[in-house]
Coordinates of C-alpha atoms in Angstrom, one line a residue:
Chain A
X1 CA 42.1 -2.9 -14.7
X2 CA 40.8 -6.2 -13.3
X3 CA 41.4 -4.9 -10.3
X4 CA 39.6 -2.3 -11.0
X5 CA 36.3 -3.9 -12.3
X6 CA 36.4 -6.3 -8.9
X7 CA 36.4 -4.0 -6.8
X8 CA 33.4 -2.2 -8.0
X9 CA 31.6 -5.4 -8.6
X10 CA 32.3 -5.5 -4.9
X11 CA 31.1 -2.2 -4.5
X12 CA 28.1 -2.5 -6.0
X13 CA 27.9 -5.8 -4.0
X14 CA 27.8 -4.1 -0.7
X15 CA 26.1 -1.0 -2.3
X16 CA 22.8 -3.0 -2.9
X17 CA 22.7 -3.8 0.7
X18 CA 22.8 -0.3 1.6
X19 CA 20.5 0.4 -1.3
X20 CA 18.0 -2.1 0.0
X21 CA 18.7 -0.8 3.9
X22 CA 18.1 2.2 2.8
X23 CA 14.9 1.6 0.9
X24 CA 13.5 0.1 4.1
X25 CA 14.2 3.0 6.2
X26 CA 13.0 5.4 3.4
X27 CA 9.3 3.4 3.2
X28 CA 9.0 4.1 6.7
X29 CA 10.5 7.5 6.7
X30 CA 7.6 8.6 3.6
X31 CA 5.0 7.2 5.8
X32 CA 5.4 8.3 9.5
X33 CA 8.4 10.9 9.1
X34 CA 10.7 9.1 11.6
X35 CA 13.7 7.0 10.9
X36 CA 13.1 3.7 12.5
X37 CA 16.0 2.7 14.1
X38 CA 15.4 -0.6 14.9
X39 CA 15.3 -1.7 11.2
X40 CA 18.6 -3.2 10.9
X41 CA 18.1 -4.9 14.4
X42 CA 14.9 -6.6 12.7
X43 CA 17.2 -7.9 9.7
X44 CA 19.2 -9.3 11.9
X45 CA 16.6 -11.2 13.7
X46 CA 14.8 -12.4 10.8
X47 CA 18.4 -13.5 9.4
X48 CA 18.7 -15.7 12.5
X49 CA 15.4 -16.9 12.0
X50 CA 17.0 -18.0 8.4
X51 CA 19.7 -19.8 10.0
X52 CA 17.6 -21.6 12.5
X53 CA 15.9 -23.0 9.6
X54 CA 18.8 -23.9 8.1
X55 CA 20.0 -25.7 10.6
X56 CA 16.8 -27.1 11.4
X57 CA 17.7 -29.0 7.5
X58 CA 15.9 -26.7 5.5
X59 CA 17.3 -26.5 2.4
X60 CA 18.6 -22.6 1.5
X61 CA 16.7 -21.2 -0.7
X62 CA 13.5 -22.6 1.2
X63 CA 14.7 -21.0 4.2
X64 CA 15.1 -17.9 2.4
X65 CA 11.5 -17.8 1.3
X66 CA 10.2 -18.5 5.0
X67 CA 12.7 -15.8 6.5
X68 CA 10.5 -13.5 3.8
X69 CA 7.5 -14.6 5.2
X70 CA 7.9 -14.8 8.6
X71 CA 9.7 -10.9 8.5
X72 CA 6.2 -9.9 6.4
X73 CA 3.6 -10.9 9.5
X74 CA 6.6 -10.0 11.9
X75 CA 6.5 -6.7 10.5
X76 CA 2.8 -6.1 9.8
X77 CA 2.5 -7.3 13.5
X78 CA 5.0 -5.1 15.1
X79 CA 3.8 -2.3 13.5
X80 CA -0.2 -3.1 14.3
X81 CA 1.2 -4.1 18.6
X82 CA 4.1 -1.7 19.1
X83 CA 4.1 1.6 16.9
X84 CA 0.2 1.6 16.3
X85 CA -0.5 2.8 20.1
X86 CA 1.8 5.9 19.7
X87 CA 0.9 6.8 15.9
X88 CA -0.5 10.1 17.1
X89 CA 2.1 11.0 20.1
X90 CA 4.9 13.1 18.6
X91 CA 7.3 11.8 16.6
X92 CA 10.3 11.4 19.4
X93 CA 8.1 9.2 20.9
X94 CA 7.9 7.0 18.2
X95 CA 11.6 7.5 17.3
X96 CA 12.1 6.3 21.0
X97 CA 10.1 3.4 20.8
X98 CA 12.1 2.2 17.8
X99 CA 15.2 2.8 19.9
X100 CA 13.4 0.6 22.2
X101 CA 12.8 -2.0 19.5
X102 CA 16.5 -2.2 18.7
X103 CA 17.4 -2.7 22.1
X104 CA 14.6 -5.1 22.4
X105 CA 15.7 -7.2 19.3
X106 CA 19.5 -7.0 20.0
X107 CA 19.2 -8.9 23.4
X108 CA 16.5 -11.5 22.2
X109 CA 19.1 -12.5 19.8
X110 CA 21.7 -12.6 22.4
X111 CA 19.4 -14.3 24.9
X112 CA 18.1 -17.3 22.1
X113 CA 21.3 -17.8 19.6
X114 CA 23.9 -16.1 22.0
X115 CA 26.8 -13.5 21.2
X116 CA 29.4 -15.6 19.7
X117 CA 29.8 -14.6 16.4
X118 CA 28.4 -17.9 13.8
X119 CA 29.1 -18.7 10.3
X120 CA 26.3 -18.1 7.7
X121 CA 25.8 -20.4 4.5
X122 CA 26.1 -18.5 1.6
X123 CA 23.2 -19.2 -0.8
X124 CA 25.3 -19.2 -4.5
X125 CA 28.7 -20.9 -5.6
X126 CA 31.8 -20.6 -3.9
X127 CA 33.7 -21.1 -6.8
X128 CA 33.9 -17.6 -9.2
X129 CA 32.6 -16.8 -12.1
X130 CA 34.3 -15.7 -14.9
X131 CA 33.3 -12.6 -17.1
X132 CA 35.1 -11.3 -20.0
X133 CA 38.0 -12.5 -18.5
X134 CA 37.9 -11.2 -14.7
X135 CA 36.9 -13.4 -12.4
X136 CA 34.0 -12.4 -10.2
X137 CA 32.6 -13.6 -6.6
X138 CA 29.9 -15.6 -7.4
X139 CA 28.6 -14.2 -3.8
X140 CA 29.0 -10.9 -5.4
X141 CA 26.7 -11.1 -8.1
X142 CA 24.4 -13.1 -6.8
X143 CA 23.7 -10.5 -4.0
X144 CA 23.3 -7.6 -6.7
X145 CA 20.9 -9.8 -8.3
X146 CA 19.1 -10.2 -5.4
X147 CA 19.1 -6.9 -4.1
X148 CA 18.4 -5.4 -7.7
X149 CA 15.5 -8.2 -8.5
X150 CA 13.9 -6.9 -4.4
X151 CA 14.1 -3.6 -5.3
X152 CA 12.5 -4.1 -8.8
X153 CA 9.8 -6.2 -7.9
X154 CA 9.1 -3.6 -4.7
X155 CA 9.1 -0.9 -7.4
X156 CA 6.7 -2.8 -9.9
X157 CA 4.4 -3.3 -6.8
X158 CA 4.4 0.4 -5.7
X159 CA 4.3 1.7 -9.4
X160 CA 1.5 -0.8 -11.1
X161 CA -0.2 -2.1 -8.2
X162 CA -3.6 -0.8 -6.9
X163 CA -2.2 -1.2 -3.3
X164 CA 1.1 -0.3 -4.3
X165 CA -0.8 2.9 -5.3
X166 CA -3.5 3.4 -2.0
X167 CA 0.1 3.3 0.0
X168 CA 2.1 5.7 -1.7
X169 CA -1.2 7.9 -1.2
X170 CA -1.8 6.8 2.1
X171 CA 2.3 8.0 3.0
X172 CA 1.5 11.3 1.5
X173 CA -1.9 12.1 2.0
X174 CA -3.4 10.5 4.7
X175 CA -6.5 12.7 5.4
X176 CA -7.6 12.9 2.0
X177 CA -6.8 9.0 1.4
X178 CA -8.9 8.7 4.6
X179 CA -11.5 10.0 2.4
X180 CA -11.3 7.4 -0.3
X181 CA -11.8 5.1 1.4
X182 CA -8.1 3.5 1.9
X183 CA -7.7 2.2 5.5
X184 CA -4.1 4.3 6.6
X185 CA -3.5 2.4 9.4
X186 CA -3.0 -0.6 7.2
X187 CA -1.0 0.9 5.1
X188 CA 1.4 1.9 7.4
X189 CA 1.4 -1.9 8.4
X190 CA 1.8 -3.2 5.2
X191 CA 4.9 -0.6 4.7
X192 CA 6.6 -1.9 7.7
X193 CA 6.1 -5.3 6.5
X194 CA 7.4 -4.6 3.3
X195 CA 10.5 -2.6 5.0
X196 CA 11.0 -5.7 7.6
X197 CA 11.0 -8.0 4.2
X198 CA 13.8 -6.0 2.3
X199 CA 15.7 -5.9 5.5
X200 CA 15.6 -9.5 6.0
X201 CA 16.6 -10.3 2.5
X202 CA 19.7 -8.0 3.0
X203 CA 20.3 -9.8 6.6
X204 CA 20.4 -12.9 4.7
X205 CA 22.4 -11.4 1.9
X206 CA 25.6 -10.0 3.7
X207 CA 25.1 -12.7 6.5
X208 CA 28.1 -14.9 4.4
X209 CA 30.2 -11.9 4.8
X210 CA 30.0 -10.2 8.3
X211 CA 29.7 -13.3 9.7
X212 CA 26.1 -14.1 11.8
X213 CA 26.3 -12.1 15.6
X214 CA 23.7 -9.7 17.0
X215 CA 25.3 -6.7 16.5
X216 CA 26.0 -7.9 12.7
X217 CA 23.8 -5.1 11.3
X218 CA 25.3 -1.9 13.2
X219 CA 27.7 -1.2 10.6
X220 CA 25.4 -1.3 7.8
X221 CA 22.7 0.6 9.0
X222 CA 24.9 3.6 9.2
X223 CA 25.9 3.1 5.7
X224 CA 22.3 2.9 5.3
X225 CA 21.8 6.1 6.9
X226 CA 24.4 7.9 5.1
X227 CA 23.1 6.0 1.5
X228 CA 19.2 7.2 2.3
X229 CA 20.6 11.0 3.3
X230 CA 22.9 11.1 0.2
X231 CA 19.7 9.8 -2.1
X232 CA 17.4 11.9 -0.4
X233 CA 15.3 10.8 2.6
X234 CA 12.3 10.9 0.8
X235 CA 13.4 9.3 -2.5
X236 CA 12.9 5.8 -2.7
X237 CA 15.1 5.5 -6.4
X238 CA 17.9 8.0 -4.4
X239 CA 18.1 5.3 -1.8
X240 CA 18.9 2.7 -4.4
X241 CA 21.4 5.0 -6.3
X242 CA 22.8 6.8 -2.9
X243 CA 23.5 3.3 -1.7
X244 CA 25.0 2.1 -5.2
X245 CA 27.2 5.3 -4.8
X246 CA 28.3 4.5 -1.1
X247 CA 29.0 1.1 -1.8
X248 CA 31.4 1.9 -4.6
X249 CA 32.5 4.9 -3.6
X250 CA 33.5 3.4 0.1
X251 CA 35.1 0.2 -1.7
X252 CA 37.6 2.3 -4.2
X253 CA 38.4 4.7 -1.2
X254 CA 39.5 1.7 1.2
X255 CA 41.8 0.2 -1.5
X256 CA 43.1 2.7 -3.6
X257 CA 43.9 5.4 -0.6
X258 CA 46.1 4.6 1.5
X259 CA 45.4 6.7 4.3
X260 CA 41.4 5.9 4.7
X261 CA 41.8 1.8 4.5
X262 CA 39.5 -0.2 6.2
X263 CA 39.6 1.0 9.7
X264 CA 38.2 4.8 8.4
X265 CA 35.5 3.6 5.8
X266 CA 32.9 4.1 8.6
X267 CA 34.4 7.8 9.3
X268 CA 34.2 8.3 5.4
X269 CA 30.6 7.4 5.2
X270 CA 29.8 9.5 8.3
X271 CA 31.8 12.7 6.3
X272 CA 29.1 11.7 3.3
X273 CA 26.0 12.5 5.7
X274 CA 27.8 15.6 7.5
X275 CA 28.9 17.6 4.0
X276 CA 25.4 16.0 2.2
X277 CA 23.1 18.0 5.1
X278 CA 25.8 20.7 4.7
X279 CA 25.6 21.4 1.2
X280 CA 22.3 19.8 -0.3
X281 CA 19.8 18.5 2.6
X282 CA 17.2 17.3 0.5
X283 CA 20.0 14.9 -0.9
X284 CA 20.1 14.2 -4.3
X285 CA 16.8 13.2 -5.3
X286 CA 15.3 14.7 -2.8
X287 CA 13.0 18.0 -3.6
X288 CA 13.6 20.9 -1.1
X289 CA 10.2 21.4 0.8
X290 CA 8.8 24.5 -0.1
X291 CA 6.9 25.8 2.5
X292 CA 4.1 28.4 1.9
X293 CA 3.1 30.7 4.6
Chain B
X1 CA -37.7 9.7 15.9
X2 CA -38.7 7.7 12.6
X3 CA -37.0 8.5 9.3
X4 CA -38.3 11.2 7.4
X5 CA -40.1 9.4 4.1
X6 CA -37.7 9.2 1.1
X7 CA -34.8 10.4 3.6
X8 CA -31.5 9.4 2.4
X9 CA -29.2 11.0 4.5
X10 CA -30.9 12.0 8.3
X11 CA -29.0 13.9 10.8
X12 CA -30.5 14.9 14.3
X13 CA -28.7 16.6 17.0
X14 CA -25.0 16.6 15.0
X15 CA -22.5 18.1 17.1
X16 CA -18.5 18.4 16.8
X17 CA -15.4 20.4 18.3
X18 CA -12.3 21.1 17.7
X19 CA -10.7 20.9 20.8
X20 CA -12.2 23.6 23.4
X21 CA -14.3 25.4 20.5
X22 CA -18.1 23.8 19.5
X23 CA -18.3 24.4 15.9
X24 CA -21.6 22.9 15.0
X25 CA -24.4 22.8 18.3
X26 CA -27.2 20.6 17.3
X27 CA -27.4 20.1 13.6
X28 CA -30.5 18.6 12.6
X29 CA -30.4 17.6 8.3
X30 CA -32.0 15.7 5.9
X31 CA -31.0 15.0 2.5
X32 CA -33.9 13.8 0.5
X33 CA -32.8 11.2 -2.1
X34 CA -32.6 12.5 -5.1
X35 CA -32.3 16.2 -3.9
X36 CA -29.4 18.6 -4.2
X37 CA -29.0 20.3 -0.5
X38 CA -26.9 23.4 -0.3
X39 CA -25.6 24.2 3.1
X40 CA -25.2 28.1 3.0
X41 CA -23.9 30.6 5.9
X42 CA -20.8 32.8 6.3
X43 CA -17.6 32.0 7.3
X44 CA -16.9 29.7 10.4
X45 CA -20.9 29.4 10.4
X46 CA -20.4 25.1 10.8
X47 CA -20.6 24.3 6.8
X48 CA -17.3 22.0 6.7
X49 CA -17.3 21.1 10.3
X50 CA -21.2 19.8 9.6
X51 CA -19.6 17.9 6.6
X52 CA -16.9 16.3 8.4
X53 CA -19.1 15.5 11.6
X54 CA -21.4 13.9 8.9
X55 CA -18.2 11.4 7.7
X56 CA -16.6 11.3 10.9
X57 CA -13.6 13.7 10.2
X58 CA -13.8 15.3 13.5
X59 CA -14.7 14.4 16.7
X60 CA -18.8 14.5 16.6
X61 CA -21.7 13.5 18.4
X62 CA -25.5 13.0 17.3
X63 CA -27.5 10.0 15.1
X64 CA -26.8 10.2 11.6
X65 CA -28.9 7.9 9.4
X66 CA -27.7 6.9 6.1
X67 CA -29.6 4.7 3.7
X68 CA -31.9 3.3 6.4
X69 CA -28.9 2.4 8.6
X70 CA -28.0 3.8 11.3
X71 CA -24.0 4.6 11.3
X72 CA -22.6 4.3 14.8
X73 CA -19.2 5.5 15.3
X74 CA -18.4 7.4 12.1
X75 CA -15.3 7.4 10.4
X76 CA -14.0 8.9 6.6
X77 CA -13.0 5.4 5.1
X78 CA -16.4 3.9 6.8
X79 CA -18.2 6.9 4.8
X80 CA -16.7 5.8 1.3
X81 CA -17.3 2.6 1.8
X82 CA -21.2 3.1 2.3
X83 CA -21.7 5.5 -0.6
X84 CA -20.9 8.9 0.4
X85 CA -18.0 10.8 -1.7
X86 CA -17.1 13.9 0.1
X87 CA -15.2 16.7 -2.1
X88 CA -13.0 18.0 1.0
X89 CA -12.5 22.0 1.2
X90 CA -9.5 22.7 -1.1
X91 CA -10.4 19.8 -2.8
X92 CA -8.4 17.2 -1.2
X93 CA -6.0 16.7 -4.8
X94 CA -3.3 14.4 -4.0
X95 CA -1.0 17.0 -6.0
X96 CA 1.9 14.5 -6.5
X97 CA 0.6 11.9 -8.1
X98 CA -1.0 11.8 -11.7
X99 CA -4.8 13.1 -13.2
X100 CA -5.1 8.7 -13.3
X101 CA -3.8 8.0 -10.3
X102 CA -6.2 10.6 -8.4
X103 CA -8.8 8.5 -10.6
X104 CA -8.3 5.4 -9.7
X105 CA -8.0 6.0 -6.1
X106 CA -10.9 7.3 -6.1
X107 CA -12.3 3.8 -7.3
X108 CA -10.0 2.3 -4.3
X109 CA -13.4 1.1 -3.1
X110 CA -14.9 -0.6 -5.8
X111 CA -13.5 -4.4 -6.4
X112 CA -15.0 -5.1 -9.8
X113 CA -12.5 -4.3 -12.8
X114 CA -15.2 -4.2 -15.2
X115 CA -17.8 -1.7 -12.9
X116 CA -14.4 0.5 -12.0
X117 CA -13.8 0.5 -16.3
X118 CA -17.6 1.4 -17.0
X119 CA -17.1 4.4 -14.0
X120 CA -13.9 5.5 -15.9
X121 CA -15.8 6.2 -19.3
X122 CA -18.8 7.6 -17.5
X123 CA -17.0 10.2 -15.7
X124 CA -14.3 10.7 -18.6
X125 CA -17.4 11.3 -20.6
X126 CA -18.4 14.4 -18.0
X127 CA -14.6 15.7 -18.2
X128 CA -13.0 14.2 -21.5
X129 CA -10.2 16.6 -20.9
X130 CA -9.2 14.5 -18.1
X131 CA -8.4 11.3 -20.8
X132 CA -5.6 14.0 -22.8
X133 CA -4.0 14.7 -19.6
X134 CA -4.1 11.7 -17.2
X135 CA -0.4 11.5 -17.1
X136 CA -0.3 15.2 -15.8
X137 CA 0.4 15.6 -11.9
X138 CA -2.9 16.8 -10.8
X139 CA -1.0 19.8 -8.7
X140 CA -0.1 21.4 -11.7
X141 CA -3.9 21.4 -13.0
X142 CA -5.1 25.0 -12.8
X143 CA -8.4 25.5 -9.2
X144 CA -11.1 24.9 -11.7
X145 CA -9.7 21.9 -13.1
X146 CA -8.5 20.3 -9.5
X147 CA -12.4 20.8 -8.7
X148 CA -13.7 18.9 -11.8
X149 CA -10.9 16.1 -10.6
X150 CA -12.4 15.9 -7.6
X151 CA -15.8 15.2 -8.7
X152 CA -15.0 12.9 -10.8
X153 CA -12.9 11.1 -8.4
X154 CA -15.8 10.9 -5.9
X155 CA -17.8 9.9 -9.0
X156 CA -15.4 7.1 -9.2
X157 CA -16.5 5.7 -5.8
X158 CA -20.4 5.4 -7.3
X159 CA -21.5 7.5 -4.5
X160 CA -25.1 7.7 -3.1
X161 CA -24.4 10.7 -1.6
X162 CA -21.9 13.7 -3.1
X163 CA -20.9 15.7 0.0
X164 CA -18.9 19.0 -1.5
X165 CA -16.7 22.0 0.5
X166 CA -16.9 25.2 -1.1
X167 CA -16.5 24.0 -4.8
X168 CA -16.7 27.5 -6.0
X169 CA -13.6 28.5 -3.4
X170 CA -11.0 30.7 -5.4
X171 CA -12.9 30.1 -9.1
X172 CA -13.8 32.4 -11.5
X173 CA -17.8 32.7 -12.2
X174 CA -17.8 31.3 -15.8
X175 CA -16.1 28.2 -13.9
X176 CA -18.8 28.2 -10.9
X177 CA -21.3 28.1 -12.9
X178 CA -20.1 25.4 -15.3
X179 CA -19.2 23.6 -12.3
X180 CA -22.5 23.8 -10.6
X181 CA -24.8 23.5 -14.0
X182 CA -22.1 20.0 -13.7
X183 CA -23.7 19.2 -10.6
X184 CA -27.5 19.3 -11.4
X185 CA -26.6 17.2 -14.7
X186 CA -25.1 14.4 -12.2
X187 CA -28.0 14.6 -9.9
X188 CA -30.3 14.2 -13.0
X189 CA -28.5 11.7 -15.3
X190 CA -27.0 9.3 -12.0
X191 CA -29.4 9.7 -9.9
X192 CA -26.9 11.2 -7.0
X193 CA -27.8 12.8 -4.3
X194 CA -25.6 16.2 -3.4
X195 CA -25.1 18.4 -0.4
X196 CA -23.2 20.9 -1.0
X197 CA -21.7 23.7 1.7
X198 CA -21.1 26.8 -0.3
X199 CA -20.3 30.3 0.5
X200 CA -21.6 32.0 -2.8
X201 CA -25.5 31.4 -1.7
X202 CA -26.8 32.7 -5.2
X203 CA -25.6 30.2 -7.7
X204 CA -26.0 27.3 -5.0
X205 CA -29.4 28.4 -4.2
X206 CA -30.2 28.5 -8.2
X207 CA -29.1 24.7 -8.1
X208 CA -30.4 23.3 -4.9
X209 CA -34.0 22.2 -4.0
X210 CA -33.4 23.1 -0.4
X211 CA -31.5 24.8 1.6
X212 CA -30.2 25.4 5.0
X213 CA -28.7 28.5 6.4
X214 CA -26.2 28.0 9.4
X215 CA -25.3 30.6 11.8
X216 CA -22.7 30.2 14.6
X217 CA -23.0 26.3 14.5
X218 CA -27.2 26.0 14.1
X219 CA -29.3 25.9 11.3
X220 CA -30.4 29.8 11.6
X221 CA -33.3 29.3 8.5
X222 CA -34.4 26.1 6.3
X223 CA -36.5 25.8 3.4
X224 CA -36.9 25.1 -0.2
X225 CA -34.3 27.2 -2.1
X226 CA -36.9 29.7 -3.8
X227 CA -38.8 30.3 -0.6
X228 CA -35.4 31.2 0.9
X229 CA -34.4 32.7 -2.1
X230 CA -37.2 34.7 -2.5
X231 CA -37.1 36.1 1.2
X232 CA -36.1 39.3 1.9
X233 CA -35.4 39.3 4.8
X234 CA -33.4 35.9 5.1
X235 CA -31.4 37.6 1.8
X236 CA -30.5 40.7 3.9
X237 CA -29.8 38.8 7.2
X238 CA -28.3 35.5 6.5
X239 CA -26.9 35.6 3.0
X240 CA -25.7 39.3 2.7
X241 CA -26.9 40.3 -0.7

């Protein structure tokens, strides 16, 4: 049974990294209707940024806030330079350019901190915690905090906000927000700032555990992929809860059957995307799109 | 060419396409302040592509002079932001979120709390329905209601200028006529100015002051509403009835 309840602490550890991958890609997806590919390139990036700091003697959690900071205007920025010029080509072209970005971002890494694979500082106790008599990784519920306290707050601001409001119109009524006044092309800045700050906090999150490299994020986008499917593309709570699910789900599968382990979690969460766009596309919190005609 | 006198919205020479196809060809318009304006010809005549030249929706050329300034290059958020709430055809209801949400969106504009507050009761005071139900997605309010919503969410913005598509579009005539006896008591009590393209020239001309007729992209006939009204011969050729 402790075994049990660790592993889906763990679970839900890694879950709220996809969760908060997937959120990121799901902001963008509402708004333009692409997947932007380079997002978990960009948390990887602003996580070295983080560990430049560090190193540079910033203390953590400073660094942390910073890495927030710095993602925000990176964000805004990339979206106003690189995205903003092809906003009304079609959407291949924009999915292209974020291929471009990835690329972009996975050598600058490469070329400025190099390949070889760096140890990241975790920001919470080594030492772990002890609940109701199962000890927990401190790491591991620091990061659910974290990721749960990123994706509140994001909530809060989307949900009480009078910004957080002109961008969820903005995303799905751009012509008639256009109307009221609410500058779109903003919007969509601010949501790729907001995406590029959830990402980096995720970077910096997981970061302890995969170990700092430029391709640290490859693997957990696609688990972010499959998490935002499974929730629903469109759904920014099914992101949260299809990443929650994957993260769990994943973790039990690896250790309790034998024949996926660790070498076929991957494969399992590309079998989640495959049967979820088989059976229920929308996802599941996703609304099938009724078209009239 | 100086401004008309009392002129709030001036245009001259408004043109606008949609890609290959001219739908308006040299629009000339004035909106006297204080006046209601109805904008009438048949379908694809130029009424909604005159509005949206006029905000900047589509491509356009031609002066447009609002408020003694002249606005250069035109754009929908520009328009809102200088006083002019525009009631789009189908009534632009963003169906998703709720009856309070439209609301206050459509006070995006306004930075005061206290001003957006005193807008709220004014306009809940028009539509006190809208109070009971402001949790209510606005898609699943019935045509007539969406409309109301979208006056009062252009209210919301303090407008100058109301522009409005078609209000009486799929509505029953009990509802048109509330909805445009609505609009007269705005004009009257706020002080706003209204153009409004309509379709259903007898109940807009009953409303308006003046009135210009449209026809394949020009203004066809313009006059005070009961001249035109009164006119046989614009009734039989222009307004079909």
């Amino acid at each position: 049974m402790h075994d049990l309840a660790q592993q889906i602490v763990s679970g839900l550890a890694t879950g709220s990294i996809f969760a908060s991958m997937a959120l990121a890609l799901v902001l963008i997806y509402r708004a333009m209707g692409i997947i932007n590919f380079a997002q978990g390139e960009m948390a990887m990036f602003t996580t070295y940024i983080a560990w430049q700091l560090v190193q540079n003697g910033m203390p953590m959690w400073a660094a942390f806030g910073a890495t927030v900071l710095v993602a925000f205007v990176g964000g805004v920025a990339l979206e106003r330079l690189v995205i903003r010029p092809v906003e009304r080509a079609p959407q291949l072209t924009v999915v292209i350019v974020t291929l471009g970005l990835f690329t972009a971002f996975n050598g600058l890494a490469g070329w400025f901190w190099g390949f070889i694979v760096k140890s990241f500082p975790t920001p919470f106790p080594t030492s772990p915690l002890q609940l109701g008599g199962v000890a927990f990784s401190a790491q591991d519920l620091g990061v659910i905090v974290v990721s749960l306290v990123t994706l509140g707050l994001i909530s809060l601001f989307f949900q009480k906000t009078k910004l957080g409001l002109a961008m969820r119109a903005a995303a799905l009524y751009p012509e008639e927000s256009r109307m009221l006044g609410i500058r779109v092309g903003w919007m969509l800045a601010l949501g790729w700032g907001l995406a590029a700050v959830v990402g980096a906090i995720s970077g910096i999150m997981i970061a302890p555990v995969v170990f700092l490299d430029p391709n640290m994020m490859q693997t957990v986008i696609v688990y972010a992929f499959a998490a935002a499917v499974l929730g629903g593309i469109e759904s920014p709570i099914g992101a949260v809860v299809g990443g929650l699910i994957l993260g769990v789900g994943i973790n039990l599968l690896g250790t309790y059957v034998d024949a996926i382990g660790n070498e076929l979690r991957l494969a399992a969460a590309l079998a989640v995307i495959v049967v979820v766009l088989m059976v229920k596309p929308a996802g599941l919190f996703g609304r099938a799109t009724v078209q009239r005609v | 060419m100086a401004p008309s006198e009392g002129a709030l919205l001036e245009a001259r020479d408004l043109h606008a396409r949609y890609g290959e196809i001219e739908a308006i060809r040299g629009v000339d318009l004035t909106v006297a302040r204080g006046s209601i304006v109805a904008l009438l010809g048949a379908n694809g005549a130029g009424k909604t592509s005159t509005l949206r030249a006029l905000t900047g929706t589509i491509k356009t050329t031609g002066t447009v002079v609002f408020a003694g300034r002249t606005l250069q290059r035109r754009t929908p958020e520009d328009a809102a932001r200088i006083g002019i709430g525009h009631v789009p055809e189908g009534r632009g209801t963003l169906s998703s979120l709720s009856v309070w949400e439209n609301l206050m969106l459509g006070a995006y504009c306004v930075s005061k709390r206290a001003s957006v507050r005193a807008r709220c009761d004014r306009v809940i005071g028009y539509f006190p329905w809208l109070a009971e139900r402001k949790h209510q997605p606005a898609g699943t309010l019935s045509g007539g209601e969406q409309q109301m919503l979208a006056i009062a969410r252009a209210l919301m913005l303090e407008p100058q200028l109301l522009l409005l598509d078609e209000p009486s579009l799929g509505l029953g005539p009990k509802i048109v006529r509330d909805i445009f006896a609505l609009l007269r008591t705005i004009n009257q009590q706020d002080g706003v100015s209204i153009l409004v393209a309509e379709q259903n020239a007898t109940v807009a001309l009953a409303v308006a002051d003046h009135a210009y007729v449209l026809e394949t992209g020009r203004v066809a006939v313009s006059g005070p509403s009961s001249e035109l009204a009164g006119n046989d011969r614009v009734r039989r050729s222009y307004l079909g009835y």
